[in-house]
Amino acid sequence: MTVLEQRGAYRPSPPPAWQPRMDPAPLLPDAEPYRVLGTEAAGKADPGLLSRLYAQLVRGRRYNTQATALTKQGRLAVYPSSTGQEACEVAAALALEERDWLFPSYRDTLAVVARGVDPAEALTLLRGDWHSGYDPYAHRVAPLSTPLATQLPHAVGLAHAARLKGDDVVALAMVGDGGTSEGDFHEALNFAAVWQAPVVFLVQNNGFAISVPLAKQTAAPSLAHKAVGYGMPGRLVDGNDAVAVHEVLSDAVRHARAGGGPTLVEAVTYRVEAHTNADDATRYREEAEVAAWRAHDPVQLLEREMTARGLLDEAGIEAVRQDAETMAAGLRDRMNQDPELDPMDLFDHVYAETTAQLREQRALLRAELEAEQEQHGEQEGGAR
């Protein structure tokens, strides 16, 4: 008996009729991350799916190295590399149907490109050129979200609205382990579960929120365990096993589309590179830890499986690599071209109808630009 019970201040009673009763056991994740590669289940995987995953993994790895090089050349302001996390990125894109929506975070450029967005346009925001760089409606991909977890409530809202309209649409929202410490994460999961919205939440647990390890963010057994508190299933998967991630996400998407509500998927992976090009990861982690994860590389895991099954040979590997090199060369050439920017674009696509404040700001900037141009002309005339 508790102290409150002894004092008569608290008397336990059965839950009222309006309070739902739910067995939490089916919602709990497995004790260990789900895996396919290296198990008997790998032999049952569709060869066509394996080929698509492998091609996208290799392209994604090359995309990461090329984008990182562009930051060193001053062609990108920043690039958050997803090297080591390619399996999560690719599986997320391939698990969706064309009518579905993807809500990425700032590190999810590979998922955006795998979804069909132009490789150069996916980097526009990170270059600092424009609002987004691609049309979200063309591929049903929301803008890359730099603020942590703010894309999650947006995904819930879209999915809930789609269900109210009778549209057969699922939203897949991606977030890092650091994003699970934000209020937006909890609000999104709560609303999604209460509304039974067709949403899949994919948490890429890469070990660190910049330099903060997961152990300093949560005391939960896993991030997937957080699902039960909101009344949705939690799944734990090996985030470097592209086949396993694709299977788990595909199951969650089908579950959501059938009216089963949301699912929280935690993919255990690792950020091999630094947080961004502005980060020094050697200050908060040991190289031995990084080396151990390199031995569990998602590209090599799938390559070994396909080679062992006779689905891939040296010629096939070289063909995929050449395709990735062609992509990288095209990306490099386009990013080396200086864009023609109009400062007045800052005021476009902010609201459907321009507000009085935006009109005032537009007029102020236009006046400043015209004054600067006039001053420049006078200086040139004086010089002559």
CSV table of N, CA, C and O in Angstrom, one decimal, residues 109-176:
chain,number,residue,atom,x,y,z
A,109,THR,N,18.9,13.3,-47.8
A,109,THR,CA,18.9,13.7,-49.3
A,109,THR,C,18.9,12.4,-50.1
A,109,THR,O,18.3,12.4,-51.2
A,110,LEU,N,19.5,11.3,-49.7
A,110,LEU,CA,19.5,10.1,-50.5
A,110,LEU,C,18.1,9.5,-50.6
A,110,LEU,O,17.7,9.0,-51.7
A,111,ALA,N,17.3,9.6,-49.6
A,111,ALA,CA,15.9,9.2,-49.7
A,111,ALA,C,15.1,10.0,-50.7
A,111,ALA,O,14.3,9.6,-51.5
A,112,VAL,N,15.4,11.3,-50.6
A,112,VAL,CA,14.8,12.3,-51.6
A,112,VAL,C,15.1,12.0,-53.0
A,112,VAL,O,14.3,11.9,-53.9
A,113,VAL,N,16.4,11.7,-53.3
A,113,VAL,CA,16.9,11.4,-54.6
A,113,VAL,C,16.3,10.0,-55.1
A,113,VAL,O,15.9,9.9,-56.2
A,114,ALA,N,16.3,9.0,-54.2
A,114,ALA,CA,15.8,7.7,-54.5
A,114,ALA,C,14.3,7.8,-54.8
A,114,ALA,O,13.8,6.9,-55.5
A,115,ARG,N,13.7,8.8,-54.3
A,115,ARG,CA,12.2,9.0,-54.5
A,115,ARG,C,12.0,9.6,-55.9
A,115,ARG,O,10.8,9.6,-56.4
A,116,GLY,N,13.0,10.1,-56.5
A,116,GLY,CA,12.9,10.6,-57.9
A,116,GLY,C,13.2,12.1,-58.1
A,116,GLY,O,13.2,12.6,-59.2
A,117,VAL,N,13.6,12.8,-57.0
A,117,VAL,CA,13.9,14.2,-57.1
A,117,VAL,C,15.3,14.3,-57.8
A,117,VAL,O,16.2,13.5,-57.5
A,118,ASP,N,15.5,15.3,-58.6
A,118,ASP,CA,16.7,15.6,-59.3
A,118,ASP,C,17.9,15.7,-58.3
A,118,ASP,O,17.8,16.4,-57.3
A,119,PRO,N,19.0,15.0,-58.5
A,119,PRO,CA,20.1,15.0,-57.5
A,119,PRO,C,20.6,16.4,-57.2
A,119,PRO,O,21.0,16.7,-56.1
A,120,ALA,N,20.7,17.3,-58.2
A,120,ALA,CA,21.2,18.7,-58.0
A,120,ALA,C,20.1,19.5,-57.2
A,120,ALA,O,20.5,20.3,-56.3
A,121,GLU,N,18.8,19.3,-57.6
A,121,GLU,CA,17.8,20.1,-56.9
A,121,GLU,C,17.7,19.7,-55.4
A,121,GLU,O,17.3,20.5,-54.6
A,122,ALA,N,18.0,18.4,-55.1
A,122,ALA,CA,18.0,18.0,-53.7
A,122,ALA,C,19.0,18.7,-52.8
A,122,ALA,O,18.9,18.8,-51.6
A,123,LEU,N,20.0,19.3,-53.5
A,123,LEU,CA,21.1,20.0,-52.7
A,123,LEU,C,20.9,21.6,-52.7
A,123,LEU,O,21.7,22.3,-52.1
A,124,THR,N,19.9,22.0,-53.3
A,124,THR,CA,19.7,23.5,-53.5
A,124,THR,C,19.6,24.2,-52.1
A,124,THR,O,20.1,25.2,-51.9
A,125,LEU,N,18.8,23.6,-51.2
A,125,LEU,CA,18.6,24.2,-49.9
A,125,LEU,C,19.9,24.2,-49.2
A,125,LEU,O,20.3,25.2,-48.5
A,126,LEU,N,20.7,23.1,-49.3
A,126,LEU,CA,22.0,23.1,-48.6
A,126,LEU,C,23.1,24.0,-49.2
A,126,LEU,O,24.1,24.3,-48.6
A,127,ARG,N,22.8,24.4,-50.4
A,127,ARG,CA,23.6,25.4,-51.1
A,127,ARG,C,23.3,26.8,-50.7
A,127,ARG,O,24.1,27.7,-50.8
A,128,GLY,N,22.1,27.0,-50.2
A,128,GLY,CA,21.6,28.3,-49.8
A,128,GLY,C,21.1,29.1,-50.9
A,128,GLY,O,21.0,30.4,-50.8
A,129,ASP,N,20.6,28.5,-52.0
A,129,ASP,CA,20.2,29.2,-53.2
A,129,ASP,C,18.7,29.6,-53.1
A,129,ASP,O,18.3,30.6,-53.6
A,130,TRP,N,17.9,28.7,-52.6
A,130,TRP,CA,16.4,28.9,-52.7
A,130,TRP,C,15.7,28.3,-51.5
A,130,TRP,O,16.3,27.6,-50.7
A,131,HIS,N,14.4,28.4,-51.5
A,131,HIS,CA,13.6,27.9,-50.4
A,131,HIS,C,13.8,26.4,-50.3
A,131,HIS,O,14.0,25.9,-49.2
A,132,SER,N,13.6,25.7,-51.3
A,132,SER,CA,13.6,24.2,-51.3
A,132,SER,C,14.5,23.6,-52.4
A,132,SER,O,15.3,22.8,-52.2
A,133,GLY,N,14.2,24.1,-53.6
A,133,GLY,CA,15.0,23.6,-54.8
A,133,GLY,C,14.2,22.6,-55.6
A,133,GLY,O,14.6,22.4,-56.8
A,134,TYR,N,13.2,22.0,-55.1
A,134,TYR,CA,12.4,21.1,-55.9
A,134,TYR,C,10.9,21.3,-55.5
A,134,TYR,O,10.5,21.8,-54.5
A,135,ASP,N,10.0,20.9,-56.4
A,135,ASP,CA,8.6,21.0,-56.2
A,135,ASP,C,8.1,19.8,-55.4
A,135,ASP,O,8.1,18.7,-55.8
A,136,PRO,N,7.7,20.1,-54.2
A,136,PRO,CA,7.2,19.0,-53.3
A,136,PRO,C,6.1,18.1,-53.9
A,136,PRO,O,6.0,16.9,-53.6
A,137,TYR,N,5.2,18.8,-54.7
A,137,TYR,CA,4.1,18.0,-55.2
A,137,TYR,C,4.5,17.1,-56.4
A,137,TYR,O,3.7,16.2,-56.7
A,138,ALA,N,5.6,17.4,-57.1
A,138,ALA,CA,5.9,16.6,-58.3
A,138,ALA,C,6.3,15.2,-57.9
A,138,ALA,O,5.9,14.3,-58.6
A,139,HIS,N,6.9,15.0,-56.8
A,139,HIS,CA,7.3,13.7,-56.3
A,139,HIS,C,6.7,13.3,-55.0
A,139,HIS,O,7.0,12.2,-54.4
A,140,ARG,N,5.9,14.2,-54.4
A,140,ARG,CA,5.3,14.0,-53.1
A,140,ARG,C,6.4,13.8,-52.1
A,140,ARG,O,6.4,12.8,-51.3
A,141,VAL,N,7.3,14.7,-52.1
A,141,VAL,CA,8.4,14.8,-51.1
A,141,VAL,C,8.4,16.2,-50.5
A,141,VAL,O,8.6,17.2,-51.2
A,142,ALA,N,8.1,16.2,-49.2
A,142,ALA,CA,8.2,17.5,-48.5
A,142,ALA,C,9.6,18.1,-48.5
A,142,ALA,O,10.6,17.3,-48.7
A,143,PRO,N,9.7,19.4,-48.3
A,143,PRO,CA,11.1,20.0,-48.2
A,143,PRO,C,11.9,19.4,-47.1
A,143,PRO,O,11.4,19.0,-46.1
A,144,LEU,N,13.2,19.3,-47.4
A,144,LEU,CA,14.1,18.8,-46.4
A,144,LEU,C,14.0,19.7,-45.1
A,144,LEU,O,14.1,20.9,-45.2
A,145,SER,N,13.8,19.1,-44.0
A,145,SER,CA,13.5,19.9,-42.7
A,145,SER,C,14.8,20.0,-41.9
A,145,SER,O,15.3,19.0,-41.4
A,146,THR,N,15.2,21.3,-41.8
A,146,THR,CA,16.4,21.5,-40.9
A,146,THR,C,16.0,21.6,-39.4
A,146,THR,O,16.7,21.0,-38.6
A,147,PRO,N,14.9,22.3,-39.1
A,147,PRO,CA,14.5,22.2,-37.6
A,147,PRO,C,14.2,20.8,-37.2
A,147,PRO,O,13.5,20.1,-38.0
A,148,LEU,N,14.7,20.4,-36.1
A,148,LEU,CA,14.5,19.0,-35.7
A,148,LEU,C,13.0,18.7,-35.4
A,148,LEU,O,12.3,19.3,-34.7
A,149,ALA,N,12.6,17.6,-36.1
A,149,ALA,CA,11.3,17.0,-35.9
A,149,ALA,C,10.0,17.8,-36.3
A,149,ALA,O,8.9,17.3,-36.1
A,150,THR,N,10.2,19.0,-36.8
A,150,THR,CA,9.0,19.8,-37.2
A,150,THR,C,8.3,19.1,-38.4
A,150,THR,O,7.1,19.4,-38.6
A,151,GLN,N,8.9,18.3,-39.1
A,151,GLN,CA,8.2,17.6,-40.3
A,151,GLN,C,7.2,16.5,-39.8
A,151,GLN,O,6.4,16.1,-40.6
A,152,LEU,N,7.4,16.1,-38.6
A,152,LEU,CA,6.6,15.0,-38.1
A,152,LEU,C,5.1,15.4,-37.9
A,152,LEU,O,4.2,14.7,-38.4
A,153,PRO,N,4.8,16.5,-37.3
A,153,PRO,CA,3.4,16.9,-37.2
A,153,PRO,C,2.8,17.2,-38.6
A,153,PRO,O,1.6,17.0,-38.8
A,154,HIS,N,3.6,17.7,-39.5
A,154,HIS,CA,3.2,18.0,-40.9
A,154,HIS,C,2.7,16.7,-41.5
A,154,HIS,O,1.7,16.6,-42.2
A,155,ALA,N,3.5,15.6,-41.3
A,155,ALA,CA,3.2,14.3,-41.9
A,155,ALA,C,1.9,13.8,-41.4
A,155,ALA,O,1.1,13.2,-42.1
A,156,VAL,N,1.7,13.9,-40.0
A,156,VAL,CA,0.5,13.5,-39.4
A,156,VAL,C,-0.7,14.3,-40.0
A,156,VAL,O,-1.8,13.7,-40.3
A,157,GLY,N,-0.6,15.6,-40.1
A,157,GLY,CA,-1.7,16.4,-40.6
A,157,GLY,C,-2.0,16.0,-42.0
A,157,GLY,O,-3.2,15.9,-42.4
A,158,LEU,N,-1.0,15.8,-42.9
A,158,LEU,CA,-1.3,15.4,-44.3
A,158,LEU,C,-2.0,14.0,-44.3
A,158,LEU,O,-3.0,13.8,-45.0
A,159,ALA,N,-1.5,13.1,-43.5
A,159,ALA,CA,-2.1,11.7,-43.6
A,159,ALA,C,-3.5,11.7,-43.0
A,159,ALA,O,-4.4,11.1,-43.6
A,160,HIS,N,-3.8,12.5,-42.0
A,160,HIS,CA,-5.1,12.6,-41.4
A,160,HIS,C,-6.1,13.2,-42.4
A,160,HIS,O,-7.2,12.7,-42.6
A,161,ALA,N,-5.6,14.3,-43.0
A,161,ALA,CA,-6.5,15.0,-44.0
A,161,ALA,C,-6.8,14.0,-45.2
A,161,ALA,O,-7.9,14.0,-45.7
A,162,ALA,N,-5.8,13.3,-45.6
A,162,ALA,CA,-6.0,12.3,-46.7
A,162,ALA,C,-7.0,11.3,-46.4
A,162,ALA,O,-7.9,10.9,-47.2
A,163,ARG,N,-7.0,10.8,-45.2
A,163,ARG,CA,-7.9,9.8,-44.8
A,163,ARG,C,-9.3,10.4,-44.7
A,163,ARG,O,-10.3,9.7,-45.1
A,164,LEU,N,-9.5,11.6,-44.2
A,164,LEU,CA,-10.8,12.3,-44.1
A,164,LEU,C,-11.3,12.5,-45.5
A,164,LEU,O,-12.6,12.4,-45.7
A,165,LYS,N,-10.5,12.7,-46.5
A,165,LYS,CA,-10.9,12.9,-47.9
A,165,LYS,C,-11.2,11.6,-48.6
A,165,LYS,O,-11.7,11.6,-49.7
A,166,GLY,N,-10.7,10.5,-48.0
A,166,GLY,CA,-10.9,9.2,-48.6
A,166,GLY,C,-9.8,8.8,-49.6
A,166,GLY,O,-9.9,7.9,-50.4
A,167,ASP,N,-8.7,9.6,-49.5
A,167,ASP,CA,-7.5,9.2,-50.3
A,167,ASP,C,-6.7,8.1,-49.7
A,167,ASP,O,-6.4,8.1,-48.5
A,168,ASP,N,-6.2,7.2,-50.6
A,168,ASP,CA,-5.5,6.0,-50.2
A,168,ASP,C,-4.0,6.4,-50.1
A,168,ASP,O,-3.2,6.0,-50.9
A,169,VAL,N,-3.6,7.2,-49.1
A,169,VAL,CA,-2.3,7.8,-49.0
A,169,VAL,C,-1.7,7.5,-47.7
A,169,VAL,O,-2.4,7.5,-46.6
A,170,VAL,N,-0.4,7.1,-47.7
A,170,VAL,CA,0.4,7.0,-46.4
A,170,VAL,C,1.5,8.0,-46.4
A,170,VAL,O,2.1,8.2,-47.4
A,171,ALA,N,1.8,8.5,-45.2
A,171,ALA,CA,3.0,9.4,-45.1
A,171,ALA,C,4.0,8.7,-44.3
A,171,ALA,O,3.8,8.0,-43.3
A,172,LEU,N,5.3,8.8,-44.8
A,172,LEU,CA,6.4,8.2,-44.1
A,172,LEU,C,7.3,9.4,-43.6
A,172,LEU,O,7.8,10.1,-44.5
A,173,ALA,N,7.5,9.5,-42.3
A,173,ALA,CA,8.3,10.6,-41.8
A,173,ALA,C,9.6,10.1,-41.2
A,173,ALA,O,9.6,9.2,-40.4
A,174,MET,N,10.7,10.8,-41.6
A,174,MET,CA,12.0,10.3,-41.1
A,174,MET,C,12.5,11.3,-40.1
A,174,MET,O,12.4,12.5,-40.3
A,175,VAL,N,13.2,10.8,-39.1
A,175,VAL,CA,13.8,11.7,-38.1
A,175,VAL,C,15.0,10.9,-37.5
A,175,VAL,O,15.1,9.7,-37.5
A,176,GLY,N,15.9,11.7,-36.9
A,176,GLY,CA,17.1,11.1,-36.2
A,176,GLY,C,16.8,10.9,-34.7
A,176,GLY,O,15.8,11.3,-34.2
